[in-house]
Coordinates of N, CA and C in Angstrom, one line a residue:
M30 N 1.3 -1.1 -0.3 CA 0.0 -0.2 0.1 C 0.7 1.3 -0.1
R31 N 0.5 2.4 -1.1 CA 1.4 3.1 -0.9 C 0.3 4.9 -1.1
S32 N 0.6 5.9 -0.1 CA -0.1 7.0 0.1 C 0.8 8.1 -0.5
M33 N 0.0 9.0 -0.7 CA 0.6 9.8 -1.7 C -0.1 11.0 -1.2
L34 N 0.4 12.3 -0.7 CA -0.2 13.3 -0.3 C -0.5 14.4 -1.9
M35 N -1.8 14.9 -2.2 CA -2.3 15.5 -3.2 C -2.7 16.6 -2.9
G36 N -2.7 17.5 -1.6 CA -2.9 18.7 -1.5 C -3.5 18.4 0.3
P37 N -3.9 19.4 0.6 CA -4.1 19.6 2.5 C -5.4 19.0 2.7
K38 N -6.4 18.6 1.4 CA -7.7 18.0 1.8 C -7.8 16.6 1.4
M39 N -6.9 16.0 0.8 CA -7.0 15.0 0.7 C -6.1 13.8 0.2
V40 N -6.0 12.8 0.4 CA -5.1 11.7 0.4 C -5.3 10.5 -0.5
F41 N -4.6 10.0 -1.5 CA -4.9 8.8 -2.4 C -4.1 7.6 -1.7
T42 N -5.1 6.4 -1.5 CA -4.4 5.2 -1.4 C -4.4 4.8 -2.5
V43 N -3.4 3.6 -3.2 CA -3.7 3.0 -4.2 C -3.5 1.4 -3.3
R44 N -4.2 0.7 -4.3 CA -3.9 -1.0 -3.6 C -4.1 -1.4 -5.2
R45 N -2.9 -2.1 -5.3 CA -3.6 -2.4 -6.8 C -3.8 -2.0 -7.7
W46 N -5.3 -2.1 -8.3 CA -5.7 -1.7 -9.4 C -6.7 -0.8 -9.0
R47 N -7.2 0.0 -7.6 CA -8.1 0.3 -7.4 C -7.7 1.5 -6.4
R48 N -8.7 2.5 -6.4 CA -7.6 3.6 -5.9 C -8.8 4.6 -5.0
R49 N -8.5 4.7 -3.8 CA -9.6 5.2 -2.9 C -9.2 6.4 -2.5
C50 N -10.5 7.4 -2.3 CA -9.9 8.5 -1.9 C -10.9 9.0 -0.5
V51 N -9.6 9.8 0.6 CA -10.4 10.0 1.8 C -9.9 11.2 2.0
Y52 N -11.0 11.9 2.6 CA -11.4 13.3 2.5 C -11.1 13.7 4.0
R53 N -9.9 14.6 4.4 CA -9.9 15.2 5.4 C -10.4 16.3 6.0
D54 N -11.4 16.7 5.3 CA -12.0 18.2 5.6 C -13.6 17.7 5.7
E55 N -13.9 18.4 7.0 CA -15.3 17.5 7.4 C -16.3 18.5 6.5
E56 N -15.7 19.7 6.4 CA -16.6 20.8 5.6 C -17.0 20.1 3.9
Y57 N -15.9 19.5 3.7 CA -16.1 19.1 2.1 C -16.9 17.6 2.4
D58 N -17.0 17.2 3.4 CA -17.8 15.7 3.2 C -19.1 15.8 3.6
K59 N -19.5 16.9 4.0 CA -21.1 17.2 3.9 C -21.6 17.5 2.8
H60 N -20.8 18.0 2.2 CA -21.2 18.5 0.8 C -21.4 17.4 0.0
M61 N -21.0 16.2 -0.1 CA -21.0 15.0 -0.7 C -22.1 14.4 -0.6
P62 N -22.8 13.5 -1.3 CA -23.9 12.8 -1.8 C -23.8 11.6 -0.7
T63 N -24.3 10.9 0.5 CA -24.5 10.4 1.1 C -24.9 9.0 0.6
K64 N -26.4 9.4 -0.3 CA -26.4 7.8 -0.6 C -26.6 8.0 -2.0
R65 N -26.5 6.7 -2.9 CA -26.1 6.9 -4.3 C -27.4 6.9 -4.9
T66 N -27.6 7.7 -6.0 CA -28.6 8.3 -6.5 C -28.4 8.0 -7.9
A67 N -30.0 7.8 -8.5 CA -29.9 7.7 -10.4 C -28.9 8.5 -10.6
S68 N -28.2 8.1 -12.3 CA -27.5 9.1 -12.6 C -28.0 10.3 -13.2
R69 N -29.1 10.0 -13.7 CA -29.9 11.1 -14.3 C -31.3 11.1 -13.6
P70 N -32.4 12.0 -12.8 CA -33.3 12.0 -12.5 C -34.3 12.6 -13.7
A71 N -35.3 11.9 -14.0 CA -36.2 12.6 -14.8 C -36.0 14.3 -15.0
A72 N -35.8 14.5 -16.1 CA -36.1 16.1 -16.3 C -37.3 16.3 -16.8
T73 N -37.4 17.7 -16.8 CA -38.8 18.4 -17.0 C -39.1 17.5 -18.2
D74 N -40.8 17.3 -18.5 CA -41.1 16.8 -18.9 C -41.2 17.7 -20.4
T75 N -41.0 19.3 -20.3 CA -41.1 19.7 -22.3 C -39.5 19.3 -22.4
Y76 N -38.3 19.1 -21.8 CA -37.1 18.8 -22.4 C -37.1 17.6 -23.0
V77 N -37.8 16.4 -21.9 CA -37.7 14.9 -22.6 C -38.5 15.5 -24.0
K78 N -39.7 15.7 -23.7 CA -40.5 16.0 -25.4 C -39.8 16.6 -26.6
R79 N -39.1 17.7 -26.4 CA -38.5 18.4 -27.4 C -37.3 17.3 -27.7
F80 N -36.6 16.8 -27.0 CA -35.2 16.0 -27.4 C -35.9 14.9 -28.3
Q81 N -37.0 14.6 -27.6 CA -38.0 13.1 -28.7 C -38.1 13.6 -30.0
E82 N -38.5 14.9 -30.1 CA -39.2 15.3 -31.6 C -37.8 15.8 -32.1
L83 N -36.6 16.0 -31.8 CA -35.6 16.3 -32.6 C -34.6 15.1 -32.7
K84 N -34.8 13.9 -32.3 CA -34.6 12.6 -32.5 C -35.4 11.9 -33.6
T85 N -36.9 12.2 -33.8 CA -37.3 11.7 -34.9 C -37.1 12.8 -36.0
E86 N -36.7 13.9 -35.9 CA -36.5 14.5 -37.1 C -34.8 14.3 -37.8
L87 N -34.2 13.9 -36.7 CA -32.8 13.5 -36.8 C -33.0 12.1 -37.9
A88 N -33.8 11.0 -37.7 CA -34.0 9.7 -38.0 C -34.6 10.3 -39.5
Q89 N -35.4 10.9 -39.8 CA -35.9 11.3 -41.3 C -34.7 11.6 -42.1
I90 N -33.4 12.1 -42.1 CA -32.7 12.8 -42.6 C -32.1 11.5 -43.7
E91 N -32.3 12.2 -45.0 CA -31.6 11.0 -45.9 C -29.8 11.1 -46.4
Y92 N -29.7 10.5 -47.7 CA -28.4 10.9 -47.8 C -28.1 12.3 -47.5
F93 N -26.8 12.6 -47.2 CA -26.4 14.0 -47.1 C -24.8 14.2 -47.6
S94 N -24.6 15.3 -47.9 CA -23.1 15.7 -48.6 C -22.7 17.0 -48.0
K95 N -21.7 17.5 -47.5 CA -21.5 18.9 -47.4 C -21.3 19.3 -48.7
G96 N -21.0 21.1 -48.8 CA -20.7 21.7 -49.9 C -21.8 22.6 -50.6
T97 N -21.5 23.1 -51.7 CA -22.4 23.7 -52.6 C -22.5 23.5 -53.7
V98 N -23.8 23.6 -54.5 CA -23.8 23.5 -56.0 C -24.0 25.0 -56.5
L99 N -23.2 25.3 -57.5 CA -23.5 26.8 -58.0 C -23.8 26.4 -59.6
A100 N -24.4 27.3 -59.8 CA -24.9 27.3 -61.6 C -23.7 28.2 -62.1
R101 N -22.6 28.0 -62.7 CA -21.9 29.2 -63.2 C -22.1 29.3 -64.6
M102 N -21.8 30.9 -65.2 CA -22.1 31.4 -66.2 C -20.4 31.7 -66.6
V103 N -19.9 31.1 -67.6 CA -18.6 31.6 -67.8 C -18.5 31.9 -69.3
K104 N -17.1 32.7 -69.3 CA -16.6 32.9 -70.5 C -15.3 32.0 -71.2
C105 N -15.6 32.0 -72.5 CA -14.9 31.1 -73.2 C -13.7 31.9 -73.8
G106 N -12.8 30.9 -74.3 CA -11.5 31.3 -74.5 C -11.5 32.2 -76.2
K107 N -12.6 32.3 -76.9 CA -12.7 33.1 -78.2 C -12.7 34.9 -78.0
S108 N -11.9 35.3 -78.0 CA -11.8 37.0 -77.6 C -13.0 37.8 -78.5
Q109 N -13.1 37.1 -79.6 CA -14.4 38.1 -80.7 C -16.0 37.7 -80.0
C110 N -16.0 36.4 -79.0 CA -17.3 35.8 -78.5 C -17.9 37.2 -77.7
D111 N -19.1 37.5 -77.7 CA -19.7 38.3 -76.9 C -20.1 38.2 -75.5
C112 N -19.9 36.8 -75.3 CA -19.7 36.6 -73.8 C -18.4 37.4 -73.3
H113 N -17.5 37.9 -73.5 CA -16.4 38.7 -73.2 C -16.8 40.4 -72.7
T114 N -17.7 40.7 -73.4 CA -18.5 41.8 -73.3 C -19.8 42.2 -72.8
K115 N -20.7 41.1 -72.6 CA -21.7 41.2 -72.3 C -22.4 39.8 -71.5
P116 N -22.4 40.2 -70.1 CA -22.6 39.2 -69.2 C -23.6 38.4 -69.6
A117 N -24.7 39.1 -70.0 CA -26.0 38.2 -70.3 C -25.6 36.9 -71.5
K118 N -25.0 37.0 -72.4 CA -24.7 36.3 -73.0 C -23.3 35.3 -72.9
R119 N -22.8 34.9 -71.3 CA -22.0 33.9 -71.3 C -22.7 32.7 -71.3
H120 N -21.6 31.7 -71.5 CA -22.2 30.6 -71.5 C -22.4 29.7 -70.1
G121 N -23.5 29.0 -70.4 CA -23.8 27.8 -69.7 C -25.4 28.1 -69.1
P122 N -26.0 27.5 -68.3 CA -25.0 27.1 -66.6 C -24.2 26.0 -66.8
Y123 N -23.1 26.3 -66.4 CA -22.3 24.7 -66.0 C -22.6 24.6 -64.5
Y124 N -22.9 23.1 -63.9 CA -22.7 23.1 -63.0 C -21.5 22.5 -62.1
E125 N -21.5 23.1 -60.7 CA -20.3 22.9 -59.8 C -20.5 22.2 -58.6
W126 N -20.2 21.7 -58.1 CA -20.4 21.1 -56.7 C -19.2 21.6 -56.1
T127 N -18.9 22.2 -55.0 CA -17.5 22.8 -54.3 C -17.7 22.2 -53.1
Y128 N -16.7 21.6 -52.2 CA -16.8 21.2 -51.1 C -15.0 21.5 -50.3
K129 N -15.0 21.2 -49.2 CA -13.4 21.3 -48.7 C -13.3 19.7 -48.2
A130 N -12.3 19.2 -48.6 CA -11.3 18.1 -47.9 C -10.2 17.6 -47.8
Q131 N -9.7 17.7 -46.5 CA -8.1 17.9 -45.7 C -7.8 19.1 -46.1
G132 N -9.0 20.2 -45.9 CA -8.3 21.5 -45.9 C -8.1 22.0 -47.0
R133 N -8.7 21.2 -48.3 CA -8.6 22.0 -49.3 C -9.7 21.7 -50.2
T134 N -10.2 22.7 -51.4 CA -11.2 23.1 -52.1 C -11.3 22.2 -52.9
V135 N -12.1 21.6 -53.0 CA -12.6 20.5 -54.4 C -13.8 21.0 -54.9
N136 N -13.3 20.8 -56.1 CA -14.3 21.6 -57.1 C -15.1 20.3 -57.9
V137 N -16.3 20.1 -58.4 CA -16.6 18.7 -59.4 C -17.9 19.4 -60.0
R138 N -17.4 18.9 -61.4 CA -18.4 19.3 -62.3 C -19.7 18.4 -62.6
L139 N -20.5 19.2 -62.8 CA -21.8 18.3 -62.5 C -23.2 18.4 -63.7
S140 N -23.5 17.1 -64.1 CA -24.5 17.6 -65.4 C -25.8 18.4 -64.4
A141 N -26.3 18.5 -66.0 CA -27.6 19.3 -65.3 C -28.8 18.2 -64.8
E142 N -28.0 17.0 -64.9 CA -29.4 15.7 -64.6 C -28.8 15.8 -62.9
T143 N -27.9 15.7 -62.6 CA -27.3 15.2 -61.1 C -27.1 16.7 -59.9
A144 N -26.9 17.8 -60.9 CA -26.9 19.2 -60.1 C -28.0 18.9 -58.5
P145 N -29.3 18.5 -59.1 CA -30.5 18.8 -58.2 C -30.0 18.0 -57.3
I146 N -29.4 16.7 -57.3 CA -29.2 15.8 -56.5 C -28.2 16.1 -55.2
F147 N -27.5 16.7 -55.9 CA -26.3 17.1 -54.8 C -26.6 18.7 -54.2
Q148 N -28.1 19.4 -54.8 CA -28.3 20.2 -54.3 C -29.2 19.8 -53.1
A149 N -29.9 18.9 -53.2 CA -30.8 18.2 -52.3 C -29.9 17.5 -50.5
D150 N -28.6 17.0 -51.7 CA -27.8 16.0 -50.1 C -27.1 17.6 -49.8
A151 N -27.0 18.6 -50.0 CA -26.3 19.8 -49.6 C -26.9 20.4 -48.5
K152 N -28.5 20.6 -48.9 CA -29.5 20.6 -48.2 C -29.9 20.4 -46.9
Q153 N -29.9 18.8 -46.7 CA -29.9 17.7 -46.0 C -28.7 17.9 -45.5
H154 N -27.5 17.9 -45.2 CA -26.4 18.0 -44.3 C -26.6 19.6 -43.7
R155 N -27.2 20.7 -44.3 CA -27.2 21.5 -43.7 C -28.3 21.8 -42.6
K156 N -29.8 20.8 -42.7 CA -30.7 20.5 -41.9 C -29.9 19.3 -40.6
L157 N -29.1 18.5 -41.2 CA -28.4 17.4 -39.8 C -27.6 18.4 -39.3
K158 N -26.6 19.3 -39.6 CA -25.7 20.2 -38.6 C -26.9 20.9 -38.0
S159 N -28.0 21.9 -38.0 CA -28.6 22.5 -37.6 C -29.2 21.7 -36.4
I160 N -30.1 20.6 -36.9 CA -31.0 19.3 -35.8 C -29.6 19.1 -34.6
L161 N -28.2 18.5 -35.1 CA -27.2 18.6 -34.1 C -26.7 19.5 -33.1
N162 N -27.0 21.0 -33.4 CA -26.8 21.7 -32.9 C -28.0 22.1 -31.7
R163 N -29.1 22.1 -32.0 CA -30.2 22.2 -31.5 C -30.3 21.3 -30.2
L164 N -29.8 19.8 -30.6 CA -29.7 18.4 -29.7 C -28.8 19.1 -28.7
E165 N -27.7 19.6 -29.0 CA -26.3 20.1 -28.1 C -27.0 20.9 -27.2
K166 N -27.4 21.7 -27.7 CA -28.0 23.1 -27.1 C -29.2 22.5 -26.0
L167 N -30.1 21.7 -26.5 CA -31.2 21.2 -25.3 C -30.6 20.6 -24.2
S168 N -29.3 19.5 -24.9 CA -28.9 18.9 -23.8 C -28.2 19.8 -22.4
R169 N -27.6 20.5 -23.3 CA -26.9 21.4 -22.0 C -28.0 22.2 -21.1
Q170 N -29.3 23.0 -21.8 CA -29.9 23.0 -20.7 C -30.5 22.3 -19.9
A171 N -31.1 21.0 -20.6 CA -31.8 20.1 -19.4 C -30.4 19.7 -18.5
L172 N -29.0 19.4 -18.8 CA -27.9 18.9 -17.7 C -27.9 20.1 -16.9
A173 N -27.9 21.1 -17.5 CA -28.2 22.2 -16.3 C -28.9 22.1 -15.4
K174 N -30.2 22.2 -15.8 CA -31.5 22.0 -14.6 C -31.3 20.7 -14.1
L175 N -30.9 19.6 -14.6 CA -31.0 18.8 -13.7 C -29.7 18.6 -12.4
A176 N -28.4 19.2 -13.0 CA -26.9 19.3 -12.2 C -28.0 21.1 -11.2
K177 N -28.5 21.6 -11.5 CA -29.3 22.7 -10.7 C -30.0 22.3 -9.4
D178 N -31.3 20.7 -9.6 CA -31.8 20.4 -8.8 C -31.4 20.0 -8.2
A179 N -30.1 19.0 -8.3 CA -29.4 18.0 -7.8 C -28.7 18.9 -6.4
A180 N -28.3 19.5 -6.8 CA -27.5 20.9 -5.8 C -28.7 21.5 -4.9
R181 N -29.9 21.4 -5.4 CA -30.6 22.1 -4.5 C -31.4 20.9 -3.7
R182 N -31.2 19.9 -4.0 CA -31.7 18.7 -2.9 C -30.3 18.3 -1.9
Y183 N -29.4 18.6 -2.7 CA -28.1 18.2 -1.6 C -27.9 19.3 -0.4
D184 N -28.5 20.1 -0.8 CA -28.8 21.7 0.2 C -29.5 21.4 0.9
D185 N -30.7 20.8 0.8 CA -31.7 20.6 1.9 C -31.5 19.5 3.2

């Protein structure tokens, strides 16, 4: 058995693979829970209901892909062509899917038939990110409320 002083309030005793913590400060001990409680008591119904709604939305997500689909109107290489002087006469539209991969921008030319598919996939990706952000925010709020309720119970 080996003991190591880690500060004025606690001593860790190490026995093979198990650690045990002994607190010397009685003031600290009175704030520690004496009974083992459920890890997560039921949150308010509004948090649970909203969380379930968001999970249902998440389950409805279809194929997704990050990036943007653009319809580009381009100038050609002929100097006599009207596309150099008149923007309305430019050639196209040429569809292009742009996304980031390993810190680099990747551009992929798309046909007119595949552009709507990738556009829908990009929209699904934005929806996925939005749902995940809302789930995270809701989780933080629910956990903060649970922690506040737990602290209130232990103070009583």
